[in-house]
mmCIF file of N, CA and C in Angstrom:
data_model
loop_
_atom_site.group_PDB
_atom_site.id
_atom_site.type_symbol
_atom_site.label_atom_id
_atom_site.label_comp_id
_atom_site.label_asym_id
_atom_site.label_seq_id
_atom_site.Cartn_x
_atom_site.Cartn_y
_atom_site.Cartn_z
ATOM 1 N N MET A 229 8.495 -81.181 -155.863
ATOM 2 C CA MET A 229 8.829 -81.223 -154.435
ATOM 3 C C MET A 229 9.369 -79.859 -153.981
ATOM 4 N N ASP A 230 9.935 -79.114 -154.697
ATOM 5 C CA ASP A 230 10.299 -78.073 -154.331
ATOM 6 C C ASP A 230 9.114 -77.122 -154.167
ATOM 7 N N SER A 231 8.093 -77.262 -154.849
ATOM 8 C CA SER A 231 6.839 -76.454 -154.658
ATOM 9 C C SER A 231 6.240 -76.862 -153.664
ATOM 10 N N GLY A 232 6.137 -78.189 -153.080
ATOM 11 C CA GLY A 232 5.433 -78.444 -151.671
ATOM 12 C C GLY A 232 6.425 -77.733 -150.644
ATOM 13 N N ILE A 233 7.664 -77.906 -150.490
ATOM 14 C CA ILE A 233 8.468 -77.372 -149.450
ATOM 15 C C ILE A 233 8.275 -75.820 -149.671
ATOM 16 N N THR A 234 8.159 -74.904 -150.711
ATOM 17 C CA THR A 234 8.002 -73.697 -150.694
ATOM 18 C C THR A 234 6.459 -73.350 -150.044
ATOM 19 N N LYS A 235 5.556 -74.245 -150.405
ATOM 20 C CA LYS A 235 4.437 -74.049 -149.924
ATOM 21 C C LYS A 235 4.200 -74.230 -148.341
ATOM 22 N N VAL A 236 4.933 -75.162 -147.709
ATOM 23 C CA VAL A 236 5.030 -75.338 -146.296
ATOM 24 C C VAL A 236 5.846 -74.050 -145.829
ATOM 25 N N ASN A 237 6.821 -73.717 -146.312
ATOM 26 C CA ASN A 237 7.507 -72.619 -145.886
ATOM 27 C C ASN A 237 6.788 -71.338 -145.906
ATOM 28 N N ASP A 238 5.882 -71.323 -147.038
ATOM 29 C CA ASP A 238 5.121 -69.930 -147.156
ATOM 30 C C ASP A 238 3.988 -69.946 -146.227
ATOM 31 N N LEU A 239 3.216 -71.193 -145.814
ATOM 32 C CA LEU A 239 2.450 -71.409 -144.768
ATOM 33 C C LEU A 239 2.989 -70.963 -143.454
ATOM 34 N N GLY A 240 4.161 -71.489 -143.234
ATOM 35 C CA GLY A 240 4.764 -71.400 -142.039
ATOM 36 C C GLY A 240 5.119 -69.908 -141.717
ATOM 37 N N ILE A 241 5.568 -69.185 -142.763
ATOM 38 C CA ILE A 241 6.083 -67.822 -142.769
ATOM 39 C C ILE A 241 4.601 -66.968 -142.541
ATOM 40 N N LYS A 242 3.619 -67.311 -143.319
ATOM 41 C CA LYS A 242 2.386 -66.678 -143.163
ATOM 42 C C LYS A 242 1.728 -66.864 -141.659
ATOM 43 N N SER A 243 1.943 -68.015 -141.336
ATOM 44 C CA SER A 243 1.388 -68.177 -139.682
ATOM 45 C C SER A 243 2.127 -67.548 -138.789
ATOM 46 N N GLU A 244 3.474 -67.490 -138.968
ATOM 47 C CA GLU A 244 4.391 -66.891 -137.804
ATOM 48 C C GLU A 244 4.162 -65.361 -138.261
ATOM 49 N N LEU A 245 3.786 -64.791 -139.398
ATOM 50 C CA LEU A 245 3.539 -63.370 -139.561
ATOM 51 C C LEU A 245 2.530 -63.172 -138.968
ATOM 52 N N GLU A 246 1.381 -63.767 -139.038
ATOM 53 C CA GLU A 246 0.096 -63.477 -138.448
ATOM 54 C C GLU A 246 0.157 -63.555 -136.926
ATOM 55 N N LYS A 247 1.060 -64.438 -136.342
ATOM 56 C CA LYS A 247 1.466 -64.527 -134.950
ATOM 57 C C LYS A 247 2.010 -63.083 -134.614
ATOM 58 N N LEU A 248 2.896 -62.557 -135.480
ATOM 59 C CA LEU A 248 3.691 -61.569 -135.123
ATOM 60 C C LEU A 248 2.684 -60.372 -135.144
ATOM 61 N N PHE A 249 1.831 -60.272 -136.151
ATOM 62 C CA PHE A 249 1.049 -59.154 -136.364
ATOM 63 C C PHE A 249 -0.121 -59.072 -135.117
ATOM 64 N N ALA A 250 -0.385 -60.164 -134.751
ATOM 65 C CA ALA A 250 -1.468 -60.374 -133.663
ATOM 66 C C ALA A 250 -0.743 -59.900 -132.320
ATOM 67 N N LYS A 251 0.353 -60.257 -132.082
ATOM 68 C CA LYS A 251 1.505 -59.507 -130.915
ATOM 69 C C LYS A 251 1.327 -58.140 -131.068
ATOM 70 N N ILE A 252 1.713 -57.733 -132.297
ATOM 71 C CA ILE A 252 1.925 -56.323 -132.472
ATOM 72 C C ILE A 252 0.445 -55.501 -132.159
ATOM 73 N N LYS A 253 -0.519 -55.972 -132.753
ATOM 74 C CA LYS A 253 -1.767 -55.378 -132.466
ATOM 75 C C LYS A 253 -2.086 -55.314 -130.980
ATOM 76 N N LEU A 254 -1.655 -56.447 -130.339
ATOM 77 C CA LEU A 254 -1.945 -56.447 -128.743
ATOM 78 C C LEU A 254 -1.132 -55.377 -128.174
ATOM 79 N N LEU A 255 -0.007 -55.321 -128.540
ATOM 80 C CA LEU A 255 0.939 -54.309 -127.893
ATOM 81 C C LEU A 255 0.474 -52.822 -128.289
ATOM 82 N N ILE A 256 -0.048 -52.586 -129.589
ATOM 83 C CA ILE A 256 -0.476 -51.474 -129.643
ATOM 84 C C ILE A 256 -1.787 -51.098 -128.924
ATOM 85 N N GLU A 257 -2.739 -52.002 -128.696
ATOM 86 C CA GLU A 257 -3.657 -51.871 -128.042
ATOM 87 C C GLU A 257 -3.272 -51.307 -126.396
ATOM 88 N N LYS A 258 -2.332 -52.129 -125.844
ATOM 89 C CA LYS A 258 -1.603 -52.091 -124.638
ATOM 90 C C LYS A 258 -1.209 -50.590 -124.559
ATOM 91 N N ASN A 259 -0.417 -50.162 -125.523
ATOM 92 C CA ASN A 259 0.281 -48.638 -125.552
ATOM 93 C C ASN A 259 -0.954 -47.770 -125.473
ATOM 94 N N ASN A 260 -2.180 -48.118 -126.471
ATOM 95 C CA ASN A 260 -3.155 -46.963 -126.344
ATOM 96 C C ASN A 260 -3.796 -47.119 -124.826
ATOM 97 N N ASN A 261 -4.104 -48.018 -124.236
ATOM 98 C CA ASN A 261 -4.504 -48.131 -122.931
ATOM 99 C C ASN A 261 -3.672 -47.458 -122.026
ATOM 100 N N PHE A 262 -2.421 -47.617 -122.142
ATOM 101 C CA PHE A 262 -1.334 -47.098 -121.178
ATOM 102 C C PHE A 262 -1.318 -45.564 -121.360
ATOM 103 N N LYS A 263 -1.545 -44.854 -122.675
ATOM 104 C CA LYS A 263 -1.752 -43.587 -123.064
ATOM 105 C C LYS A 263 -2.987 -42.941 -122.477
ATOM 106 N N GLU A 264 -3.994 -43.558 -122.597
ATOM 107 C CA GLU A 264 -5.178 -43.169 -121.920
ATOM 108 C C GLU A 264 -5.186 -43.069 -120.366
ATOM 109 N N GLU A 265 -4.729 -44.017 -119.614
ATOM 110 C CA GLU A 265 -4.361 -44.230 -118.442
ATOM 111 C C GLU A 265 -3.567 -43.038 -117.922
ATOM 112 N N ASN A 266 -2.481 -42.864 -118.725
ATOM 113 C CA ASN A 266 -1.437 -41.834 -118.472
ATOM 114 C C ASN A 266 -2.133 -40.390 -118.512
ATOM 115 N N TYR A 267 -2.817 -40.090 -119.433
ATOM 116 C CA TYR A 267 -3.525 -39.022 -119.529
ATOM 117 C C TYR A 267 -4.417 -38.870 -118.350
ATOM 118 N N LEU A 268 -5.378 -39.788 -117.957
ATOM 119 C CA LEU A 268 -6.217 -39.777 -116.959
ATOM 120 C C LEU A 268 -5.584 -39.369 -115.541
ATOM 121 N N PHE A 269 -4.313 -40.002 -115.569
ATOM 122 C CA PHE A 269 -3.430 -39.767 -114.391
ATOM 123 C C PHE A 269 -2.896 -38.173 -114.289
ATOM 124 N N ARG A 270 -2.753 -37.780 -115.396
ATOM 125 C CA ARG A 270 -2.318 -36.420 -115.482
ATOM 126 C C ARG A 270 -3.281 -35.373 -115.192
ATOM 127 N N GLN A 271 -4.433 -35.491 -115.667
ATOM 128 C CA GLN A 271 -5.724 -34.871 -115.324
ATOM 129 C C GLN A 271 -6.062 -34.851 -113.780
ATOM 130 N N LYS A 272 -5.925 -36.163 -113.158
ATOM 131 C CA LYS A 272 -5.938 -36.311 -111.672
ATOM 132 C C LYS A 272 -4.845 -35.388 -111.187
ATOM 133 N N ILE A 273 -3.775 -35.524 -111.511
ATOM 134 C CA ILE A 273 -2.839 -34.985 -110.985
ATOM 135 C C ILE A 273 -2.875 -33.207 -110.760
ATOM 136 N N LYS A 274 -3.459 -33.030 -112.065
ATOM 137 C CA LYS A 274 -3.696 -31.432 -112.280
ATOM 138 C C LYS A 274 -4.825 -30.996 -111.109
ATOM 139 N N GLU A 275 -5.898 -31.850 -111.253
ATOM 140 C CA GLU A 275 -6.971 -31.486 -110.164
ATOM 141 C C GLU A 275 -6.483 -31.427 -108.662
ATOM 142 N N MET A 276 -5.635 -32.326 -108.321
ATOM 143 C CA MET A 276 -4.887 -32.435 -106.973
ATOM 144 C C MET A 276 -4.103 -31.340 -106.812
ATOM 145 N N GLU A 277 -3.348 -30.894 -107.726
ATOM 146 C CA GLU A 277 -2.524 -29.652 -107.616
ATOM 147 C C GLU A 277 -3.212 -28.436 -107.307
ATOM 148 N N SER A 278 -4.210 -28.351 -108.152
ATOM 149 C CA SER A 278 -5.310 -27.441 -107.836
ATOM 150 C C SER A 278 -5.866 -27.194 -106.493
ATOM 151 N N GLN A 279 -6.269 -28.462 -105.945
ATOM 152 C CA GLN A 279 -6.767 -28.577 -104.719
ATOM 153 C C GLN A 279 -5.917 -28.135 -103.552
ATOM 154 N N ILE A 280 -4.566 -28.538 -103.929
ATOM 155 C CA ILE A 280 -3.577 -28.266 -102.985
ATOM 156 C C ILE A 280 -3.202 -26.733 -102.968
ATOM 157 N N SER A 281 -3.269 -26.134 -104.060
ATOM 158 C CA SER A 281 -3.111 -24.667 -104.071
ATOM 159 C C SER A 281 -4.366 -24.089 -103.324
ATOM 160 N N GLU A 282 -5.506 -24.356 -103.656
ATOM 161 C CA GLU A 282 -6.566 -23.820 -102.889
ATOM 162 C C GLU A 282 -6.503 -24.076 -101.201
ATOM 163 N N MET A 283 -6.051 -25.146 -101.100
ATOM 164 C CA MET A 283 -5.963 -25.397 -99.478
ATOM 165 C C MET A 283 -4.595 -24.704 -99.084
ATOM 166 N N LYS A 284 -3.763 -24.387 -99.771
ATOM 167 C CA LYS A 284 -2.289 -23.584 -99.307
ATOM 168 C C LYS A 284 -3.025 -22.100 -98.941
ATOM 169 N N ILE A 285 -3.932 -21.651 -100.048
ATOM 170 C CA ILE A 285 -4.467 -20.331 -99.878
ATOM 171 C C ILE A 285 -5.109 -20.343 -98.596
ATOM 172 N N GLU A 286 -6.213 -21.249 -98.501
ATOM 173 C CA GLU A 286 -6.970 -21.513 -97.187
ATOM 174 C C GLU A 286 -6.107 -21.418 -96.022
ATOM 175 N N LEU A 287 -5.198 -22.127 -96.005
ATOM 176 C CA LEU A 287 -4.162 -22.348 -94.633
ATOM 177 C C LEU A 287 -3.665 -20.874 -94.332
ATOM 178 N N SER A 288 -2.995 -20.312 -95.564
ATOM 179 C CA SER A 288 -2.589 -18.921 -95.314
ATOM 180 C C SER A 288 -3.488 -18.101 -94.759
ATOM 181 N N ASN A 289 -4.860 -18.069 -95.225
ATOM 182 C CA ASN A 289 -5.933 -16.996 -94.656
ATOM 183 C C ASN A 289 -6.091 -17.451 -93.356
ATOM 184 N N MET A 290 -5.973 -18.655 -92.921
ATOM 185 C CA MET A 290 -6.257 -19.091 -91.594
ATOM 186 C C MET A 290 -5.188 -18.701 -90.545
ATOM 187 N N ASN A 291 -3.972 -18.828 -91.080
ATOM 188 C CA ASN A 291 -2.705 -18.421 -90.414
ATOM 189 C C ASN A 291 -2.703 -16.812 -90.222
ATOM 190 N N SER A 292 -3.296 -16.171 -91.037
ATOM 191 C CA SER A 292 -3.181 -14.701 -91.137
ATOM 192 C C SER A 292 -4.288 -14.275 -89.929
ATOM 193 N N GLY A 293 -5.334 -15.087 -90.072
ATOM 194 C CA GLY A 293 -6.455 -14.731 -89.042
ATOM 195 C C GLY A 293 -5.955 -15.154 -87.585
ATOM 196 N N LEU A 294 -5.156 -16.109 -87.583
ATOM 197 C CA LEU A 294 -4.541 -16.609 -86.234
ATOM 198 C C LEU A 294 -3.678 -15.633 -85.785
ATOM 199 N N LEU A 295 -2.669 -15.100 -86.813
ATOM 200 C CA LEU A 295 -1.786 -14.227 -86.213
ATOM 201 C C LEU A 295 -2.671 -12.825 -85.675
ATOM 202 N N ASN A 296 -3.663 -12.317 -86.345
ATOM 203 C CA ASN A 296 -4.531 -11.183 -85.966
ATOM 204 C C ASN A 296 -5.223 -11.559 -84.687
ATOM 205 N N LYS A 297 -5.685 -12.556 -84.412
ATOM 206 C CA LYS A 297 -6.313 -12.907 -83.211
ATOM 207 C C LYS A 297 -5.238 -13.016 -81.918
ATOM 208 N N ASP A 298 -4.082 -13.484 -82.471
ATOM 209 C CA ASP A 298 -3.168 -13.600 -81.478
ATOM 210 C C ASP A 298 -2.362 -12.095 -80.962
ATOM 211 N N ARG A 299 -2.444 -11.407 -82.008
ATOM 212 C CA ARG A 299 -2.027 -9.998 -81.655
ATOM 213 C C ARG A 299 -3.023 -9.348 -81.047
ATOM 214 N N GLU A 300 -4.428 -9.519 -81.330
ATOM 215 C CA GLU A 300 -5.199 -9.038 -80.499
ATOM 216 C C GLU A 300 -5.254 -9.239 -78.928
ATOM 217 N N ILE A 301 -5.112 -10.828 -78.919
ATOM 218 C CA ILE A 301 -4.981 -11.125 -77.444
ATOM 219 C C ILE A 301 -4.034 -10.557 -76.789
ATOM 220 N N SER A 302 -2.757 -10.374 -77.305
ATOM 221 C CA SER A 302 -1.412 -9.908 -76.801
ATOM 222 C C SER A 302 -1.713 -8.493 -76.363
ATOM 223 N N GLU A 303 -2.482 -7.862 -77.195
ATOM 224 C CA GLU A 303 -3.098 -6.508 -76.886
ATOM 225 C C GLU A 303 -3.760 -6.293 -75.715
ATOM 226 N N LEU A 304 -4.770 -6.988 -75.808
ATOM 227 C CA LEU A 304 -5.749 -7.225 -74.629
ATOM 228 C C LEU A 304 -4.979 -7.381 -73.300
ATOM 229 N N LYS A 305 -4.215 -8.379 -73.381
ATOM 230 C CA LYS A 305 -3.252 -8.875 -72.158
ATOM 231 C C LYS A 305 -2.433 -7.576 -71.629
ATOM 232 N N ASN A 306 -1.546 -6.961 -72.746
ATOM 233 C CA ASN A 306 -0.946 -5.682 -72.257
ATOM 234 C C ASN A 306 -1.779 -4.606 -71.600
ATOM 235 N N LYS A 307 -2.975 -4.421 -72.215
ATOM 236 C CA LYS A 307 -4.232 -3.486 -71.523
ATOM 237 C C LYS A 307 -4.194 -3.779 -70.148
ATOM 238 N N LEU A 308 -4.573 -5.132 -69.888
ATOM 239 C CA LEU A 308 -4.975 -5.709 -68.655
ATOM 240 C C LEU A 308 -3.672 -5.787 -67.730
ATOM 241 N N LEU A 309 -2.814 -6.013 -68.060
ATOM 242 C CA LEU A 309 -1.483 -5.726 -67.213
ATOM 243 C C LEU A 309 -1.347 -4.310 -66.878
ATOM 244 N N ASP A 310 -1.244 -3.434 -67.962
ATOM 245 C CA ASP A 310 -1.311 -1.987 -67.473
ATOM 246 C C ASP A 310 -2.261 -1.458 -66.509
ATOM 247 N N GLU A 311 -3.488 -1.910 -66.628
ATOM 248 C CA GLU A 311 -4.667 -1.597 -65.833
ATOM 249 C C GLU A 311 -4.193 -2.045 -64.456
ATOM 250 N N LYS A 312 -3.721 -3.325 -64.452
ATOM 251 C CA LYS A 312 -3.495 -3.864 -63.035
ATOM 252 C C LYS A 312 -2.451 -3.154 -62.519
ATOM 253 N N LYS A 313 -1.465 -2.409 -63.406
ATOM 254 C CA LYS A 313 -0.222 -1.826 -62.604
ATOM 255 C C LYS A 313 -0.961 -0.495 -62.169
ATOM 256 N N ASN A 314 -1.656 0.142 -62.898
ATOM 257 C CA ASN A 314 -2.259 1.309 -62.586
ATOM 258 C C ASN A 314 -3.320 1.346 -61.498
ATOM 259 N N LYS A 315 -3.758 0.150 -61.394
ATOM 260 C CA LYS A 315 -4.895 0.015 -60.513
ATOM 261 C C LYS A 315 -4.520 0.032 -58.914
ATOM 262 N N ILE A 316 -5.109 0.648 -58.045
ATOM 263 C CA ILE A 316 -4.646 0.507 -56.788
ATOM 264 C C ILE A 316 -5.617 -0.127 -55.903
ATOM 265 N N SER A 317 -5.142 -0.960 -54.996
ATOM 266 C CA SER A 317 -5.939 -1.786 -54.137
ATOM 267 C C SER A 317 -6.821 -1.043 -53.093
ATOM 268 N N GLY A 318 -7.976 -1.649 -52.603
ATOM 269 C CA GLY A 318 -8.806 -1.017 -51.874
ATOM 270 C C GLY A 318 -7.981 -0.533 -50.430
ATOM 271 N N ASP A 319 -7.078 -1.347 -49.976
ATOM 272 C CA ASP A 319 -6.321 -0.658 -48.798
ATOM 273 C C ASP A 319 -5.419 0.401 -49.209
ATOM 274 N N GLU A 320 -4.698 0.249 -50.384
ATOM 275 C CA GLU A 320 -4.013 1.552 -50.703
ATOM 276 C C GLU A 320 -4.927 2.738 -50.978
ATOM 277 N N LYS A 321 -6.022 2.348 -51.519
ATOM 278 C CA LYS A 321 -7.093 3.611 -51.451
ATOM 279 C C LYS A 321 -7.433 4.123 -50.411
ATOM 280 N N SER A 322 -7.864 3.505 -49.318
ATOM 281 C CA SER A 322 -8.092 3.807 -48.116
ATOM 282 C C SER A 322 -6.961 4.658 -47.396
ATOM 283 N N MET A 323 -5.946 4.147 -47.624
ATOM 284 C CA MET A 323 -4.626 4.878 -46.869
ATOM 285 C C MET A 323 -4.412 5.989 -47.651
ATOM 286 N N LEU A 324 -4.576 5.975 -48.886
ATOM 287 C CA LEU A 324 -4.419 7.455 -49.628
ATOM 288 C C LEU A 324 -5.373 8.415 -49.227
ATOM 289 N N LYS A 325 -6.607 7.899 -49.033
ATOM 290 C CA LYS A 325 -7.730 8.918 -48.554
ATOM 291 C C LYS A 325 -7.259 9.663 -47.109
ATOM 292 N N SER A 326 -7.173 8.521 -46.280
ATOM 293 C CA SER A 326 -6.908 8.996 -44.998
ATOM 294 C C SER A 326 -5.537 10.082 -44.966
ATOM 295 N N ARG A 327 -4.342 9.583 -45.847
ATOM 296 C CA ARG A 327 -3.573 10.555 -45.753
ATOM 297 C C ARG A 327 -3.777 12.016 -46.467
ATOM 298 N N ILE A 328 -4.914 11.941 -47.262
ATOM 299 C CA ILE A 328 -5.044 13.333 -48.014
ATOM 300 C C ILE A 328 -5.731 14.042 -46.955
ATOM 301 N N ARG A 329 -6.654 13.244 -46.110
ATOM 302 C CA ARG A 329 -7.374 13.989 -45.245
ATOM 303 C C ARG A 329 -6.599 14.471 -44.154
ATOM 304 N N GLU A 330 -5.474 13.819 -43.688
ATOM 305 C CA GLU A 330 -4.549 14.348 -42.958
ATOM 306 C C GLU A 330 -3.885 15.533 -43.380
ATOM 307 N N LEU A 331 -3.391 15.542 -44.536
ATOM 308 C CA LEU A 331 -2.888 16.810 -45.082
ATOM 309 C C LEU A 331 -3.813 17.951 -45.401
ATOM 310 N N MET A 332 -4.975 17.626 -45.652
ATOM 311 C CA MET A 332 -5.929 18.729 -45.768
ATOM 312 C C MET A 332 -6.330 19.263 -44.195
ATOM 313 N N ILE A 333 -6.461 18.625 -43.260
ATOM 314 C CA ILE A 333 -6.583 18.933 -41.825
ATOM 315 C C ILE A 333 -5.532 20.070 -41.490
ATOM 316 N N ARG A 334 -4.201 19.289 -41.631
ATOM 317 C CA ARG A 334 -3.094 20.074 -41.399
ATOM 318 C C ARG A 334 -2.946 21.382 -42.129
ATOM 319 N N LEU A 335 -3.175 21.233 -43.363
ATOM 320 C CA LEU A 335 -3.339 22.569 -44.086
ATOM 321 C C LEU A 335 -4.416 23.409 -43.661
ATOM 322 N N ASP A 336 -5.460 23.162 -43.450
ATOM 323 C CA ASP A 336 -6.542 24.058 -42.814
ATOM 324 C C ASP A 336 -6.000 24.539 -41.391
ATOM 325 N N THR A 337 -5.691 23.770 -40.597
ATOM 326 C CA THR A 337 -4.904 24.038 -39.421
ATOM 327 C C THR A 337 -3.757 25.072 -39.470
ATOM 328 N N HIS A 338 -3.033 24.880 -40.350
ATOM 329 C CA HIS A 338 -2.056 26.016 -40.894
ATOM 330 C C HIS A 338 -2.392 27.309 -41.296
ATOM 331 N N LEU A 339 -3.578 27.116 -42.190
ATOM 332 C CA LEU A 339 -4.208 28.323 -42.670
ATOM 333 C C LEU A 339 -4.998 29.070 -41.559
ATOM 334 N N GLU A 340 -5.586 28.436 -40.676
ATOM 335 C CA GLU A 340 -6.219 29.053 -39.492
ATOM 336 C C GLU A 340 -5.169 29.906 -38.697
ATOM 337 N N GLN A 341 -4.145 29.089 -38.524
ATOM 338 C CA GLN A 341 -3.165 29.849 -37.653
ATOM 339 C C GLN A 341 -2.636 30.955 -38.208
ATOM 340 N N LYS A 342 -2.362 31.042 -39.459
ATOM 341 C CA LYS A 342 -1.811 31.969 -40.178
ATOM 342 C C LYS A 342 -2.878 33.146 -40.111
ATOM 343 N N ALA A 343 -4.027 32.724 -40.396
ATOM 344 C CA ALA A 343 -5.151 33.886 -40.410
ATOM 345 C C ALA A 343 -5.184 34.459 -38.958
ATOM 346 N N ASN A 344 -5.162 33.732 -37.913
ATOM 347 C CA ASN A 344 -5.148 34.301 -36.659
ATOM 348 C C ASN A 344 -3.959 35.025 -36.153
ATOM 349 N N ASN A 345 -2.863 34.768 -36.707
ATOM 350 C CA ASN A 345 -1.778 35.498 -36.517
ATOM 351 C C ASN A 345 -1.798 36.822 -37.260
ATOM 352 N N ASN A 346 -2.301 36.866 -38.218
ATOM 353 C CA ASN A 346 -2.517 38.070 -39.124
ATOM 354 C C ASN A 346 -3.439 39.155 -38.349
ATOM 355 N N PHE A 347 -4.312 38.653 -37.381
ATOM 356 C CA PHE A 347 -5.316 39.613 -36.902
ATOM 357 C C PHE A 347 -4.664 39.925 -35.503
#
């Protein structure tokens, strides 16, 4: 009878060990799948980091271009303002021309009088 009990116990233990090994095998497969998935995720992260770096460089280049354009626009605005400051309106020009003519006439008259007085 003891051998019958031993056989039953051996079969029970064997069956439990087989179940345990099956579970361990399943866990190992899951672990390997997770490792593979983790590796793929890391590769994807590296690709994304590389893309982000490229985009940062592109953004920096765009910002530099914008700063240059902004500087150029500011320079052009300043030139335009300087031209407007130095520019004389049509009325002012005609006033200046008439004033210059008046002064020239007065100067001519003065020179003529001086010349006549000398003779």
